[in-house]
Short mmCIF file of C-alpha atoms in Angstrom, two decimals:
data_model
loop_
_atom_site.label_atom_id
_atom_site.label_comp_id
_atom_site.label_asym_id
_atom_site.label_seq_id
_atom_site.Cartn_x
_atom_site.Cartn_y
_atom_site.Cartn_z
CA MET J 1 -52.99 36.19 -54.51
CA ILE J 2 -53.38 34.09 -51.41
CA ALA J 3 -56.65 32.39 -50.55
CA PRO J 4 -58.47 34.18 -47.71
CA LEU J 5 -58.52 31.00 -45.61
CA LEU J 6 -56.07 29.93 -42.91
CA TYR J 7 -56.03 27.09 -40.40
CA VAL J 8 -53.34 27.22 -37.70
CA TRP J 9 -52.80 24.32 -35.31
CA GLY J 10 -50.21 24.00 -32.58
CA ASP J 11 -49.30 24.49 -28.95
CA ASP J 12 -47.34 27.75 -29.31
CA GLU J 13 -49.53 30.79 -28.69
CA LEU J 14 -46.90 33.31 -29.88
CA LEU J 15 -46.10 31.49 -33.11
CA ALA J 16 -49.80 31.04 -33.91
CA GLU J 17 -50.41 34.75 -33.39
CA ARG J 18 -47.46 35.62 -35.63
CA ILE J 19 -48.77 33.38 -38.41
CA VAL J 20 -52.18 35.08 -38.22
CA ALA J 21 -50.51 38.52 -38.19
CA ARG J 22 -48.48 37.73 -41.33
CA PHE J 23 -51.63 36.41 -42.99
CA ALA J 24 -53.45 39.66 -42.16
CA THR J 25 -50.54 41.73 -43.48
CA LYS J 26 -50.48 39.89 -46.82
CA LEU J 27 -54.23 40.24 -47.23
CA GLY J 28 -54.03 43.96 -46.46
CA GLN J 29 -51.21 44.46 -48.94
CA GLU J 30 -53.16 42.72 -51.69
CA ALA J 31 -56.36 44.61 -50.88
CA GLY J 32 -54.62 47.95 -50.52
CA VAL J 33 -56.31 48.50 -47.15
CA PRO J 34 -56.03 46.66 -43.81
CA LEU J 35 -58.77 44.21 -42.89
CA GLU J 36 -60.70 44.76 -39.67
CA ARG J 37 -59.87 41.96 -37.28
CA TRP J 38 -62.79 40.33 -35.44
CA ASP J 39 -61.99 37.68 -32.82
CA LEU J 40 -64.39 34.92 -31.86
CA ARG J 41 -63.67 32.39 -29.13
CA ALA J 42 -66.15 29.63 -29.81
CA ASP J 43 -68.08 27.96 -27.01
CA GLN J 44 -70.02 24.74 -27.32
CA THR J 45 -72.90 26.17 -25.28
CA SER J 46 -73.35 29.06 -27.74
CA ALA J 47 -72.20 27.35 -30.94
CA SER J 48 -75.36 28.23 -32.90
CA THR J 49 -75.06 31.90 -32.01
CA ASP J 50 -71.32 31.93 -32.74
CA VAL J 51 -71.82 30.38 -36.17
CA ALA J 52 -74.65 32.80 -36.97
CA GLN J 53 -72.41 35.76 -36.08
CA LEU J 54 -69.61 34.34 -38.20
CA TYR J 55 -71.96 33.93 -41.17
CA GLU J 56 -73.27 37.46 -40.78
CA ARG J 57 -69.75 38.88 -40.70
CA LEU J 58 -68.34 36.95 -43.65
CA ALA J 59 -71.29 36.46 -46.00
CA THR J 60 -72.27 40.13 -45.97
CA PRO J 61 -70.32 42.21 -48.54
CA ALA J 62 -68.09 44.95 -47.15
CA MET J 63 -69.68 48.33 -47.81
CA PHE J 64 -66.85 50.71 -46.99
CA GLY J 65 -63.09 50.28 -46.50
CA GLY J 66 -61.54 46.89 -46.00
CA GLY J 67 -63.29 43.64 -45.21
CA THR J 68 -63.24 41.56 -42.05
CA LEU J 69 -60.64 39.05 -40.92
CA ALA J 70 -62.50 36.69 -38.59
CA VAL J 71 -60.12 34.87 -36.22
CA VAL J 72 -61.80 31.87 -34.60
CA ALA J 73 -60.30 30.19 -31.53
CA ASN J 74 -61.43 26.89 -29.99
CA PRO J 75 -62.87 25.67 -33.32
CA GLY J 76 -63.76 22.24 -32.00
CA ALA J 77 -66.78 23.72 -30.23
CA LEU J 78 -68.30 24.65 -33.58
CA VAL J 79 -68.22 21.21 -35.18
CA LYS J 80 -69.64 19.06 -32.40
CA ARG J 81 -73.02 19.18 -34.10
CA ASN J 82 -73.59 18.60 -37.79
CA ASP J 83 -75.84 21.63 -38.21
CA THR J 84 -73.26 24.11 -36.94
CA ARG J 85 -70.49 22.37 -38.84
CA ASP J 86 -72.53 22.52 -42.07
CA ARG J 87 -73.26 26.20 -41.43
CA ILE J 88 -69.53 26.95 -41.22
CA ILE J 89 -68.84 25.13 -44.48
CA GLU J 90 -71.64 27.15 -46.05
CA THR J 91 -70.05 30.33 -44.67
CA ILE J 92 -66.70 29.42 -46.24
CA ALA J 93 -68.38 28.77 -49.59
CA LEU J 94 -70.43 31.99 -49.50
CA MET J 95 -67.77 34.28 -48.00
CA ALA J 96 -68.02 37.66 -49.68
CA PRO J 97 -64.99 39.11 -51.50
CA GLY J 98 -62.71 41.12 -49.25
CA HIS J 99 -63.31 39.03 -46.15
CA ALA J 100 -61.05 36.30 -44.69
CA LEU J 101 -61.18 33.55 -42.12
CA ALA J 102 -58.40 32.32 -39.83
CA VAL J 103 -59.01 29.38 -37.50
CA VAL J 104 -56.62 28.80 -34.59
CA GLU J 105 -56.59 25.40 -32.89
CA ALA J 106 -54.74 25.05 -29.59
CA ALA J 107 -53.31 21.58 -30.13
CA ARG J 108 -51.66 19.24 -27.66
CA SER J 109 -47.87 19.09 -27.47
CA ASN J 110 -47.80 15.68 -29.22
CA ALA J 111 -50.12 16.69 -32.08
CA LYS J 112 -49.09 15.56 -35.56
CA GLY J 113 -51.60 17.61 -37.53
CA PRO J 114 -54.91 19.49 -37.29
CA GLY J 115 -57.20 17.98 -34.68
CA VAL J 116 -60.44 19.40 -36.06
CA ARG J 117 -60.41 17.75 -39.47
CA ARG J 118 -64.08 18.56 -40.04
CA LEU J 119 -63.04 22.20 -40.35
CA ALA J 120 -59.44 21.94 -41.55
CA ASP J 121 -60.35 19.80 -44.56
CA PRO J 122 -62.90 22.27 -46.04
CA ILE J 123 -60.38 25.10 -45.58
CA ARG J 124 -57.73 23.09 -47.40
CA ALA J 125 -60.24 22.18 -50.13
CA GLY J 126 -61.00 25.88 -50.54
CA GLY J 127 -57.36 26.59 -51.33
CA GLY J 128 -56.56 27.76 -47.81
CA THR J 129 -53.31 27.41 -45.92
CA ILE J 130 -52.76 24.84 -43.15
CA ALA J 131 -49.96 26.01 -40.86
CA SER J 132 -48.23 24.43 -37.88
CA ALA J 133 -47.48 26.47 -34.76
CA MET J 134 -45.80 23.91 -32.53
CA ALA J 135 -43.66 25.16 -29.66
CA PRO J 136 -39.93 24.41 -29.78
CA ARG J 137 -39.10 21.21 -27.96
CA PRO J 138 -37.00 21.58 -24.80
CA THR J 139 -33.84 20.50 -26.60
CA ALA J 140 -34.54 22.98 -29.41
CA LEU J 141 -35.36 26.05 -27.31
CA ALA J 142 -31.79 27.36 -27.37
CA ALA J 143 -31.76 27.16 -31.18
CA TRP J 144 -35.11 28.97 -31.31
CA ILE J 145 -33.71 31.72 -29.08
CA THR J 146 -30.65 32.01 -31.32
CA ASP J 147 -32.81 32.39 -34.44
CA GLU J 148 -35.12 34.88 -32.73
CA ALA J 149 -32.14 36.99 -31.60
CA ARG J 150 -30.65 36.91 -35.11
CA GLU J 151 -33.90 38.21 -36.61
CA ARG J 152 -33.80 41.10 -34.13
CA GLY J 153 -30.16 41.87 -34.87
CA LEU J 154 -29.25 40.96 -31.29
CA VAL J 155 -25.82 39.36 -30.97
CA LEU J 156 -25.53 36.51 -28.47
CA ALA J 157 -22.15 35.33 -27.25
CA GLY J 158 -21.47 31.61 -27.03
CA GLY J 159 -23.53 29.93 -24.34
CA ALA J 160 -25.96 32.84 -23.89
CA ALA J 161 -28.86 31.16 -25.71
CA ARG J 162 -28.34 27.93 -23.76
CA GLU J 163 -28.19 29.84 -20.47
CA LEU J 164 -31.47 31.61 -21.25
CA ALA J 165 -33.13 28.36 -22.32
CA ASP J 166 -32.02 26.61 -19.13
CA ARG J 167 -33.29 29.45 -16.95
CA LEU J 168 -36.69 29.13 -18.62
CA GLY J 169 -36.94 25.41 -17.90
CA ALA J 170 -35.58 23.84 -21.09
CA ARG J 171 -34.12 20.93 -19.14
CA VAL J 172 -37.60 19.80 -18.13
CA THR J 173 -38.37 17.25 -20.81
CA GLU J 174 -41.63 15.71 -19.59
CA GLY J 175 -43.90 15.54 -22.64
CA ASP J 176 -47.06 16.39 -20.74
CA VAL J 177 -45.88 19.85 -19.63
CA GLU J 178 -47.84 22.52 -21.42
CA ARG J 179 -45.48 24.99 -23.15
CA ARG J 180 -48.00 27.21 -24.88
CA TYR J 181 -46.44 30.44 -23.61
CA LEU J 182 -42.78 29.43 -23.39
CA SER J 183 -41.67 31.15 -26.60
CA ARG J 184 -43.57 34.31 -25.63
CA ILE J 185 -41.74 34.32 -22.29
CA ALA J 186 -38.43 33.80 -24.07
CA SER J 187 -39.28 36.63 -26.46
CA GLY J 188 -40.01 38.92 -23.51
CA GLU J 189 -36.65 38.07 -21.93
CA LEU J 190 -34.93 38.90 -25.21
CA ASP J 191 -36.67 42.28 -25.07
CA LYS J 192 -34.92 42.93 -21.76
CA LEU J 193 -31.58 41.80 -23.14
CA GLU J 194 -32.06 44.13 -26.11
CA LEU J 195 -32.26 47.06 -23.70
CA ARG J 196 -28.92 46.01 -22.24
CA HIS J 197 -27.53 45.73 -25.77
CA ALA J 198 -28.66 49.29 -26.52
CA VAL J 199 -26.47 50.55 -23.66
CA ASP J 200 -23.50 48.27 -24.24
CA GLU J 201 -23.10 47.32 -27.88
CA GLY J 202 -21.12 44.18 -27.13
CA PRO J 203 -22.66 40.74 -27.49
CA VAL J 204 -24.98 39.44 -24.77
CA THR J 205 -23.03 37.01 -22.62
CA PRO J 206 -24.17 34.18 -20.30
CA ASP J 207 -23.27 36.47 -17.37
CA ASP J 208 -25.65 39.11 -18.77
CA VAL J 209 -28.41 36.50 -18.94
CA ARG J 210 -27.79 35.43 -15.36
CA ALA J 211 -27.82 39.05 -14.21
CA LEU J 212 -30.98 40.12 -16.05
CA VAL J 213 -33.13 36.99 -16.33
CA ALA J 214 -34.58 35.48 -13.21
CA GLU J 215 -34.44 31.68 -13.08
CA THR J 216 -38.08 30.78 -13.51
CA THR J 217 -39.32 27.41 -12.29
CA PRO J 218 -42.98 27.16 -13.32
CA ALA J 219 -42.18 24.51 -15.90
CA SER J 220 -40.13 22.55 -13.36
CA VAL J 221 -42.78 22.91 -10.67
CA TRP J 222 -45.46 21.77 -13.09
CA ALA J 223 -43.25 18.84 -14.06
CA LEU J 224 -43.17 17.89 -10.38
CA SER J 225 -46.93 18.23 -9.97
CA ASP J 226 -47.50 16.18 -13.12
CA ALA J 227 -45.09 13.48 -11.94
CA VAL J 228 -46.97 13.37 -8.63
CA GLY J 229 -50.31 13.34 -10.43
CA ASP J 230 -49.17 10.46 -12.62
CA ARG J 231 -47.73 8.72 -9.53
CA ARG J 232 -44.32 8.46 -11.17
CA VAL J 233 -42.35 8.21 -7.94
CA ASP J 234 -38.80 8.13 -9.30
CA SER J 235 -39.43 11.06 -11.65
CA ALA J 236 -41.11 13.05 -8.87
CA ILE J 237 -38.17 12.47 -6.50
CA ALA J 238 -35.60 13.46 -9.13
CA THR J 239 -37.53 16.62 -10.04
CA LEU J 240 -38.10 17.58 -6.40
CA ASP J 241 -34.41 17.11 -5.66
CA ARG J 242 -33.60 19.70 -8.37
CA LEU J 243 -36.27 22.11 -7.16
CA LEU J 244 -35.44 22.15 -3.47
CA GLY J 245 -32.20 24.01 -4.07
CA SER J 246 -33.75 26.79 -6.15
CA THR J 247 -37.47 27.05 -5.37
CA PRO J 248 -39.00 28.31 -2.10
CA GLU J 249 -40.48 25.42 -0.14
CA PRO J 250 -43.87 27.19 0.35
CA VAL J 251 -44.19 27.44 -3.46
CA ILE J 252 -43.62 23.70 -3.86
CA ILE J 253 -46.20 22.93 -1.17
CA ALA J 254 -48.75 25.32 -2.70
CA VAL J 255 -48.42 23.75 -6.16
CA LEU J 256 -48.62 20.20 -4.82
CA HIS J 257 -51.60 21.06 -2.61
CA ARG J 258 -53.44 22.56 -5.57
CA ARG J 259 -52.82 19.48 -7.72
CA ILE J 260 -53.97 17.03 -5.04
CA VAL J 261 -57.13 19.06 -4.38
CA GLU J 262 -57.85 19.25 -8.12
CA LEU J 263 -57.47 15.49 -8.50
CA LEU J 264 -59.73 14.87 -5.51
CA GLU J 265 -62.44 17.21 -6.80
CA LEU J 266 -62.26 16.11 -10.44
CA GLY J 267 -62.26 12.43 -9.52
CA ASP J 268 -65.30 12.98 -7.32
CA ARG J 269 -67.18 14.86 -10.05
CA LEU J 270 -66.41 12.25 -12.69
CA SER J 271 -67.39 9.43 -10.32
CA SER J 272 -70.72 11.19 -9.67
CA GLY J 273 -71.62 10.93 -13.36
CA LEU J 274 -70.49 14.23 -14.89
CA ASN J 275 -68.63 14.06 -18.18
CA LEU J 276 -65.22 15.73 -18.43
CA PRO J 277 -66.34 19.02 -20.07
CA GLU J 278 -69.06 19.47 -17.43
CA ALA J 279 -66.69 18.69 -14.56
CA ALA J 280 -63.98 20.97 -15.97
CA ARG J 281 -66.40 23.91 -16.37
CA ALA J 282 -67.65 23.43 -12.80
CA MET J 283 -64.04 23.71 -11.61
CA GLY J 284 -63.22 26.71 -13.77
CA ILE J 285 -60.80 24.76 -15.98
CA ASN J 286 -60.85 26.33 -19.45
CA SER J 287 -58.02 24.39 -21.08
CA GLU J 288 -59.04 21.14 -22.75
CA PHE J 289 -55.43 19.98 -22.56
CA ARG J 290 -55.29 20.55 -18.81
CA ALA J 291 -58.68 18.94 -18.20
CA LYS J 292 -57.67 15.77 -20.03
CA THR J 293 -54.34 15.65 -18.21
CA LEU J 294 -56.02 15.96 -14.82
CA ALA J 295 -58.65 13.37 -15.72
CA THR J 296 -55.97 10.85 -16.66
CA GLN J 297 -54.14 11.54 -13.42
CA ALA J 298 -57.30 11.36 -11.29
CA ARG J 299 -57.93 7.83 -12.51
CA ALA J 300 -54.61 6.78 -10.98
CA TRP J 301 -55.72 7.77 -7.45
CA ASN J 302 -58.37 6.95 -4.87
CA VAL J 303 -59.94 9.08 -2.15
CA ARG J 304 -57.98 7.42 0.66
CA ASP J 305 -54.59 8.08 -0.94
CA LEU J 306 -55.45 11.66 -1.90
CA THR J 307 -56.65 12.38 1.63
CA ALA J 308 -53.43 10.94 3.05
CA ALA J 309 -51.42 13.06 0.62
CA LEU J 310 -53.24 16.21 1.77
CA GLU J 311 -52.62 15.36 5.42
CA GLY J 312 -48.94 14.85 4.63
CA LEU J 313 -48.76 18.25 2.95
CA VAL J 314 -50.29 19.86 6.04
CA THR J 315 -47.49 18.35 8.12
CA LEU J 316 -44.85 19.55 5.62
CA ASP J 317 -46.36 23.02 5.67
CA ALA J 318 -46.10 23.11 9.47
CA MET J 319 -42.45 22.08 9.25
CA VAL J 320 -41.67 24.76 6.67
CA LYS J 321 -43.40 27.44 8.75
CA GLY J 322 -41.63 26.34 11.92
CA VAL J 323 -44.82 25.63 13.84
CA ALA J 324 -44.17 24.61 17.44
CA GLY J 325 -43.47 20.92 17.59
CA TYR J 326 -42.69 20.73 13.85
CA GLY J 327 -39.54 22.83 13.58
CA SER J 328 -36.61 21.33 11.67
CA ASP J 329 -33.55 22.26 9.66
CA ALA J 330 -33.24 22.24 5.86
CA ALA J 331 -31.84 18.72 5.72
CA ARG J 332 -34.74 17.26 7.71
CA ARG J 333 -37.30 19.14 5.62
CA ARG J 334 -35.72 17.80 2.43
CA LEU J 335 -35.96 14.28 3.83
CA ALA J 336 -39.58 14.89 4.82
CA PHE J 337 -40.44 16.03 1.27
CA LEU J 338 -38.82 12.95 -0.23
CA LEU J 339 -40.56 10.65 2.24
CA TRP J 340 -43.90 12.29 1.41
CA ILE J 341 -43.43 11.32 -2.22
CA ARG J 342 -42.29 7.81 -1.38
CA GLU J 343 -45.15 7.17 1.06
CA CYS J 344 -48.03 9.10 -0.53
CA VAL J 345 -47.35 8.99 -4.26
CA THR J 346 -46.51 5.31 -4.63
CA PRO J 347 -49.41 3.84 -6.68
CA GLY J 348 -52.35 2.17 -4.97
CA GLU J 349 -55.94 1.61 -6.01
CA SER J 350 -57.59 4.18 -8.25
CA PHE J 351 -60.88 5.91 -8.99
CA PRO J 352 -63.23 3.71 -11.02
CA GLY J 353 -63.60 4.36 -14.61
#
């Protein structure tokens, strides 16, 4: 029998969900009846209430049918205070037979192990399983696609997996790009290719991939916005040069404008005395990973440079839209984009702190 405790950490949302699903299946098979899944996304502002609900669910014996599988996301919010952390440990110790607990930590892409040790360690001590759900690295995405296709019984011709990986942004290798949903996107594209395979039983070829899978650029665009945010001029120029041939210019401007505005607002809020969680909530940023990334980038800028960058984007936007007095051909717009990076992204002074 497996212990009814699971801690999953990683940056791959699909893999984490699959690990929890397999855990639930095994528990149901052993119990002879499926467990009722109950999801809790913890919040630091309601940690006491969340922990009380968790205790009520798991410490109360199941009266009829199967027990409860409590799946807790954002576990860090529950262990900020000692009293809520102690209450969770008590819940684990007093969990009634038939119930189970799965904790899912959304880790950063460079994580080496569980980040919330104050919760992972008691689960391990209770005989629970600690599982990694890290997304495939860019260079390993093609291999992941090959393995996923093999499990489905989908035959890929040579080069098909690499073509799909490239079209999903596998060549973007910046370590700070969040890839939480990349494998789920790849899985969805394989679903489409399976439909083609059902009609034509031959192997899926690179031409099939090119015909059925749109070349998505979110990862590449985010790599550009991160390079700009970090003020890595050479990287930003190289990434932009790749994007200009495949991505609509208004999309590039919109993403860059959003990043500059975010850095300006976050830097201002942090300078005014707010801590990062408070500033992130005020801006509607729910991802801890993204908030920390933006905070690091904001410290590399100052108000003057961000304002100049915004003004430069307004000029670029006018050129792209062909506004009177700003019209230009593709070659001049490309040069204008590159000059914007060289003139506005080159490091200067930064926000204090």
